[in-house]
Coordinates of C-alpha atoms and ligand atoms in Angstrom, one line a residue:
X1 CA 10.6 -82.9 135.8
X2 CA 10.6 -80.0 138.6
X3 CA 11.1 -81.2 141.6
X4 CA 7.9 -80.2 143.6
X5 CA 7.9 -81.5 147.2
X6 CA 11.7 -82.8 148.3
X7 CA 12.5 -84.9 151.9
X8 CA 16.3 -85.2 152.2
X9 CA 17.2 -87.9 154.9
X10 CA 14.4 -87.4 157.2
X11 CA 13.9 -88.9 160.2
X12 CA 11.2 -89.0 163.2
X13 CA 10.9 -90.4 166.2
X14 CA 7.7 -91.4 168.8
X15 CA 9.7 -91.8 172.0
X16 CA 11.5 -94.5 171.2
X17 CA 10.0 -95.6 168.1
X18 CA 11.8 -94.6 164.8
X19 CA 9.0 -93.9 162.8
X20 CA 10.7 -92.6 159.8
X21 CA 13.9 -93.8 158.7
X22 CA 16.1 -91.8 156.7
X23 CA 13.8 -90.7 154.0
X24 CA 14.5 -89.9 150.1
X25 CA 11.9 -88.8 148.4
X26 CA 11.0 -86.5 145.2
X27 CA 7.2 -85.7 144.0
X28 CA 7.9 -84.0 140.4
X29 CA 5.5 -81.2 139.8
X30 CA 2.1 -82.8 138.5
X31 CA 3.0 -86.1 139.5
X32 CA 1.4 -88.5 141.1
X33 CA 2.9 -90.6 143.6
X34 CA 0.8 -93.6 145.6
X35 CA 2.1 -94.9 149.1
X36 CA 1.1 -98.5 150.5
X37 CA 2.0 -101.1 152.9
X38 CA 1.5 -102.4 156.4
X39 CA -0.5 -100.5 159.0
X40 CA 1.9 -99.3 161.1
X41 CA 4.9 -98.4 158.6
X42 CA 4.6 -94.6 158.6
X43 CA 2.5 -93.4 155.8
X44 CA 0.3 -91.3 158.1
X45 CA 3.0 -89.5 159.9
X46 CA 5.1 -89.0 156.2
X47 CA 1.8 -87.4 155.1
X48 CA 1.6 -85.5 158.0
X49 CA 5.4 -84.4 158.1
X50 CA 5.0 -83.2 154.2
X51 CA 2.7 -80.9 156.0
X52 CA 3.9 -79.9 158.4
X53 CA 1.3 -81.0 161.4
X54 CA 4.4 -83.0 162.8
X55 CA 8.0 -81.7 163.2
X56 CA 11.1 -84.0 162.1
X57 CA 14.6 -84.3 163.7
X58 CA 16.4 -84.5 161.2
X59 CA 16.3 -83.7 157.4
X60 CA 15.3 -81.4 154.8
X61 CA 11.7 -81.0 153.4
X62 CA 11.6 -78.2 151.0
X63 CA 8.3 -77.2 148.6
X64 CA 9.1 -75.9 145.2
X65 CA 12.4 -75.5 146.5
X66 CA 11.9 -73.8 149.7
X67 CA 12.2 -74.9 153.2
X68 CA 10.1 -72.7 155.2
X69 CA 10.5 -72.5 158.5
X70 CA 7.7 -74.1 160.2
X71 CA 6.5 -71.1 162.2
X72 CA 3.7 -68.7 162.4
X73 CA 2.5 -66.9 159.4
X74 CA 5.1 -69.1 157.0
X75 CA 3.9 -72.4 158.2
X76 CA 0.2 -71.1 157.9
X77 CA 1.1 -70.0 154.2
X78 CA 2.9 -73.3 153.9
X79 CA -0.3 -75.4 154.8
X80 CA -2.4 -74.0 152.2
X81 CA 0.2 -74.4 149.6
X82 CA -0.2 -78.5 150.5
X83 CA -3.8 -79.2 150.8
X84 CA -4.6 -82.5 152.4
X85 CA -7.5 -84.9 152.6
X86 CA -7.8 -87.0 155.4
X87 CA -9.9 -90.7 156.1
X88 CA -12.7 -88.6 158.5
X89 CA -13.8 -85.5 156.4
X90 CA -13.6 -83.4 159.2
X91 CA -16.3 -80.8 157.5
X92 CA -17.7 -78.2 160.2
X93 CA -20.8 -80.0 161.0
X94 CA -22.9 -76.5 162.0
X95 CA -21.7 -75.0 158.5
X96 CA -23.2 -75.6 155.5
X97 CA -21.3 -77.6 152.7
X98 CA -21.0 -74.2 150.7
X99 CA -19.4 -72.6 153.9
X100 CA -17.3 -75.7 154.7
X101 CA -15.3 -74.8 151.1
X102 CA -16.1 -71.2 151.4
X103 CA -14.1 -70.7 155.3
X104 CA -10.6 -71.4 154.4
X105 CA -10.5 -68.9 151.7
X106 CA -11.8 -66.2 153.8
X107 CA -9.9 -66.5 156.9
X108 CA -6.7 -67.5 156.0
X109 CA -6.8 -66.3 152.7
X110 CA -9.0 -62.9 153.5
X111 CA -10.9 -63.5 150.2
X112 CA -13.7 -61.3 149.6
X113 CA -17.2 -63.2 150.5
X114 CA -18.6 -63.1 146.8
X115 CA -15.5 -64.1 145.3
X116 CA -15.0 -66.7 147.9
X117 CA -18.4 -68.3 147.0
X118 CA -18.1 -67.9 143.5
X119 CA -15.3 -70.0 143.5
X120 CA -16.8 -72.6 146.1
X121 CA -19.5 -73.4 143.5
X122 CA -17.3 -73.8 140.7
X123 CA -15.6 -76.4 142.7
X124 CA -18.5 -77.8 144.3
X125 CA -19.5 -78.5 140.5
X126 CA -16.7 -79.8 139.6
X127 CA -16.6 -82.9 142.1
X128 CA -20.2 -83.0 140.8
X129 CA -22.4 -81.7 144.2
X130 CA -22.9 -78.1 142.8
X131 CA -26.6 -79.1 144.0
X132 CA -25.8 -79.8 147.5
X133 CA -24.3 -76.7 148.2
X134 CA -26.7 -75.6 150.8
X135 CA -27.0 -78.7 152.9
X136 CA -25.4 -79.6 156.2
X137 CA -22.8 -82.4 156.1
X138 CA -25.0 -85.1 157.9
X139 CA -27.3 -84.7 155.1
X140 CA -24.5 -86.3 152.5
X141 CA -23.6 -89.3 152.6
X142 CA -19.6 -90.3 153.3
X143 CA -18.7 -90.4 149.1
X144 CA -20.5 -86.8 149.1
X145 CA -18.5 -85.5 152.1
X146 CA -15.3 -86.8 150.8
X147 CA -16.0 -85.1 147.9
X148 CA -16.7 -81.8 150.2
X149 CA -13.9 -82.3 151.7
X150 CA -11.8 -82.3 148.5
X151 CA -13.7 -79.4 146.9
X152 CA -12.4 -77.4 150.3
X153 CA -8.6 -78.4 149.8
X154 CA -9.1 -77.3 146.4
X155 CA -10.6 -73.9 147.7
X156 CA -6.8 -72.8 148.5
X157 CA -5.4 -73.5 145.2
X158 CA -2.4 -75.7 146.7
X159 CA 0.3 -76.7 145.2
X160 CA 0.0 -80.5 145.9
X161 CA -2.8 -82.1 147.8
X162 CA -2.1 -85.2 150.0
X163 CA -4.7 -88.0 150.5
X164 CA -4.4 -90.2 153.6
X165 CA -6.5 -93.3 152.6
X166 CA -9.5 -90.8 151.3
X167 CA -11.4 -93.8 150.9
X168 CA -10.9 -96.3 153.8
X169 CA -14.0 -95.0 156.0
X170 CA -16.8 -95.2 153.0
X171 CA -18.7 -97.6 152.0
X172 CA -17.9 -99.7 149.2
X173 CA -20.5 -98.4 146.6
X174 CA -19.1 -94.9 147.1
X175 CA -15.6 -95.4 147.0
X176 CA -15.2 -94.9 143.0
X177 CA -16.6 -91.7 142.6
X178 CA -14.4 -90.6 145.4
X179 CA -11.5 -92.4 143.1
X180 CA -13.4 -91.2 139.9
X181 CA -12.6 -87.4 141.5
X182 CA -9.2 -88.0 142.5
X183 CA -8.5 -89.4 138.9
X184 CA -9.9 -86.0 137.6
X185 CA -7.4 -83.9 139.2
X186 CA -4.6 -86.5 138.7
X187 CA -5.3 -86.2 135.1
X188 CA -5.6 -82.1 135.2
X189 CA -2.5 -82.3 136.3
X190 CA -2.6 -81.4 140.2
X191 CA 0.5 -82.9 142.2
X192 CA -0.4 -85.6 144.7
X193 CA 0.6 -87.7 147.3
X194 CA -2.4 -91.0 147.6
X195 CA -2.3 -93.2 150.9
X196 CA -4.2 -95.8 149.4
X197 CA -5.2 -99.7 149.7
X198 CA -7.0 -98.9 146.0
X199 CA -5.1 -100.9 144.0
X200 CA -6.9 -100.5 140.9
X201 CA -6.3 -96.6 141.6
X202 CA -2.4 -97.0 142.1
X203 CA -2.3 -98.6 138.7
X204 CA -4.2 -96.8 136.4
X205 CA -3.3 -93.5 138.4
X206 CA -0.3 -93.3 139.7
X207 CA 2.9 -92.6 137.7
X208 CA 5.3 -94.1 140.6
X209 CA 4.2 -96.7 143.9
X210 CA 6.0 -95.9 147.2
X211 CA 5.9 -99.3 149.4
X212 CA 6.4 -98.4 152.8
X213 CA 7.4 -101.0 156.1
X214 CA 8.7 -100.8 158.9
X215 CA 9.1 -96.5 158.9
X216 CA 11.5 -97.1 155.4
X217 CA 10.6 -96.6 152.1
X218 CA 11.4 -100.1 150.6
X219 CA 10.6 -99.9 146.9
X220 CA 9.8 -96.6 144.5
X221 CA 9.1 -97.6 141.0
X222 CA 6.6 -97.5 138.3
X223 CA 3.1 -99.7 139.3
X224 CA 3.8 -101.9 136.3
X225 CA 7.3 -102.6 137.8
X226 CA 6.0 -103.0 141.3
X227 CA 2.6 -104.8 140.9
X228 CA 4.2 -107.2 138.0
X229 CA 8.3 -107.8 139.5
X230 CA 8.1 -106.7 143.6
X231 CA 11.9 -106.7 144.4
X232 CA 11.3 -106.9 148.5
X233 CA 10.4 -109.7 150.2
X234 CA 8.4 -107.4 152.6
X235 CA 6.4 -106.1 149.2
X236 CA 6.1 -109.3 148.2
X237 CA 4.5 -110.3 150.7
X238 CA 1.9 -107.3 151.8
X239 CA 0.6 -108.0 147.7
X240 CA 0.0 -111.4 148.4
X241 CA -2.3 -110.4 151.1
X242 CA -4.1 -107.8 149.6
X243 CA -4.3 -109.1 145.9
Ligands
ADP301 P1 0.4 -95.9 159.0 O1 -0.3 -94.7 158.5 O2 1.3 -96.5 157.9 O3 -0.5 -97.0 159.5 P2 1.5 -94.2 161.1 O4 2.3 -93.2 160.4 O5 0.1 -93.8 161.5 O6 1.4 -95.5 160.2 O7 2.2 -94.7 162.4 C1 3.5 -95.3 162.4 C2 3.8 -95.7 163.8 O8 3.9 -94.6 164.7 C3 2.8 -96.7 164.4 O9 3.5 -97.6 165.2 C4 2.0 -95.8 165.3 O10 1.4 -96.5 166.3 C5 3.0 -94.7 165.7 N1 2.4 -93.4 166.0 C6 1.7 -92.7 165.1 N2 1.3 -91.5 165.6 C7 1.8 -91.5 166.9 C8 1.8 -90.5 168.0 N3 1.2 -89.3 167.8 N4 2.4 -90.9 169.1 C9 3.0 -92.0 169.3 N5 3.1 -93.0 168.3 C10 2.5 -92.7 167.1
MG302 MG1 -2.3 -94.2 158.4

């Protein structure tokens, strides 16, 4: 499989916590990769790292190959290649949810305005709120949001799209079809990286689990390997807490 996003011993610190130790990790083109354990272990800033919202001190992270400088114009390009979905939706609560996907596209992207909204409809139907398109964020509730909010990573046509726990903030009956969405792309084919407690999603989803503690990645194997036969301790027992 082609490699698609590459960290080569990374490392970050916050003062003087080490945050992320010496990381090794591959995401193959259309793959999808979940990462779980303990609050606390890293998988925010590793998200955040990939794109580039924090800096490390040492290591490689290339995309496709490339390890762009993280700078101006490049990192802006870089961003949009690696399209990420955060816990709070962080919509533009003054826009509508048609100009929440629609603004990327034409600022960073200097898309022409019908083309731009052509395109935001076409998404917006495809996480299934095609009819909501002229509402205001508030007036959707948190499943619907998410779902803007994906619909508006989509709108760049990234590479990859990371998900830092997409689904930890909504309420329980509107977690699936947030999941049910993210399953869609997996299954399209779209490259991602799934901060998750979803259990249910990281098996039936994911082709590899990343268990994190401690700023290390301890374990990256299949979900049947890792849910059936955990080889750490410190995997071991995170499961038996959340299962
Ligand atoms: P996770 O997402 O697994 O809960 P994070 O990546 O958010 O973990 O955080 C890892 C560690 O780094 C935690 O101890 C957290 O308190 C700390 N941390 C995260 N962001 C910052 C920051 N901006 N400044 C200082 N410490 C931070
Ligand atoms: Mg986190």
């Amino acid at each position: 499989m082609e490699p698609l996003i590459e960290l080569r011993g990374v490392n970050k610190h916050y003062g003087t916590l080490h945050v992320l130790r010496d990381i090794n990790l591959t995401v193959g083109r259309g793959e999808v990769v979940v990462v779980i354990g303990p609050s606390g272990s890293g998988k925010s800033t590793l998200c955040r790292i990939i794109n580039r919202l924090e800096t490390v001190e040492s290591g490689t992270i290339t995309l496709a190959g490339r390890n762009l400088p993280a700078e101006g114009k490049e990192l802006a390009r870089l961003r949009a290649e690696v399209g990420m979905v955060f816990q709070a939706f962080n919509l533009f609560g003054h826009k509508t949810v048609l100009a929440n996907v629609m603004l990327a596209p034409l600022k960073v992207r200097g898309q022409k305005k019908d083309k731009a909204q052509a395109r935001a409809l076409d998404l917006l139907e495809r996480v299934g709120l095609a009819d909501q398109a002229a509402k205001y964020p508030a007036q959707l509730s948190g499943g619907q949001q998410q779902r803007v909010a994906i619909a508006r990573a989509l709108a760049m046509d990234p590479e990859a799209l990371l998900f830092d726990e997409p689904t930890s903030a909504l309420d329980p009956e509107m977690i699936s079809e947030v999941l049910e969405v993210m399953r869609q792309l997996a299954q399209e084919g779209m490259t991602m990286v799934v901060v998750t407690h979803e259990m249910g999603f990281a098996r039936s989803a994911a082709n590899r689990v990343v268990f994190m503690a401690e700023g290390q990645i301890v374990e990256d194997r299949t979900p049947e390997e890792f849910f059936t036969a955990p080889e750490s301790d410190r995997a071991k027992d995170f499961l038996s807490k959340i299962l």
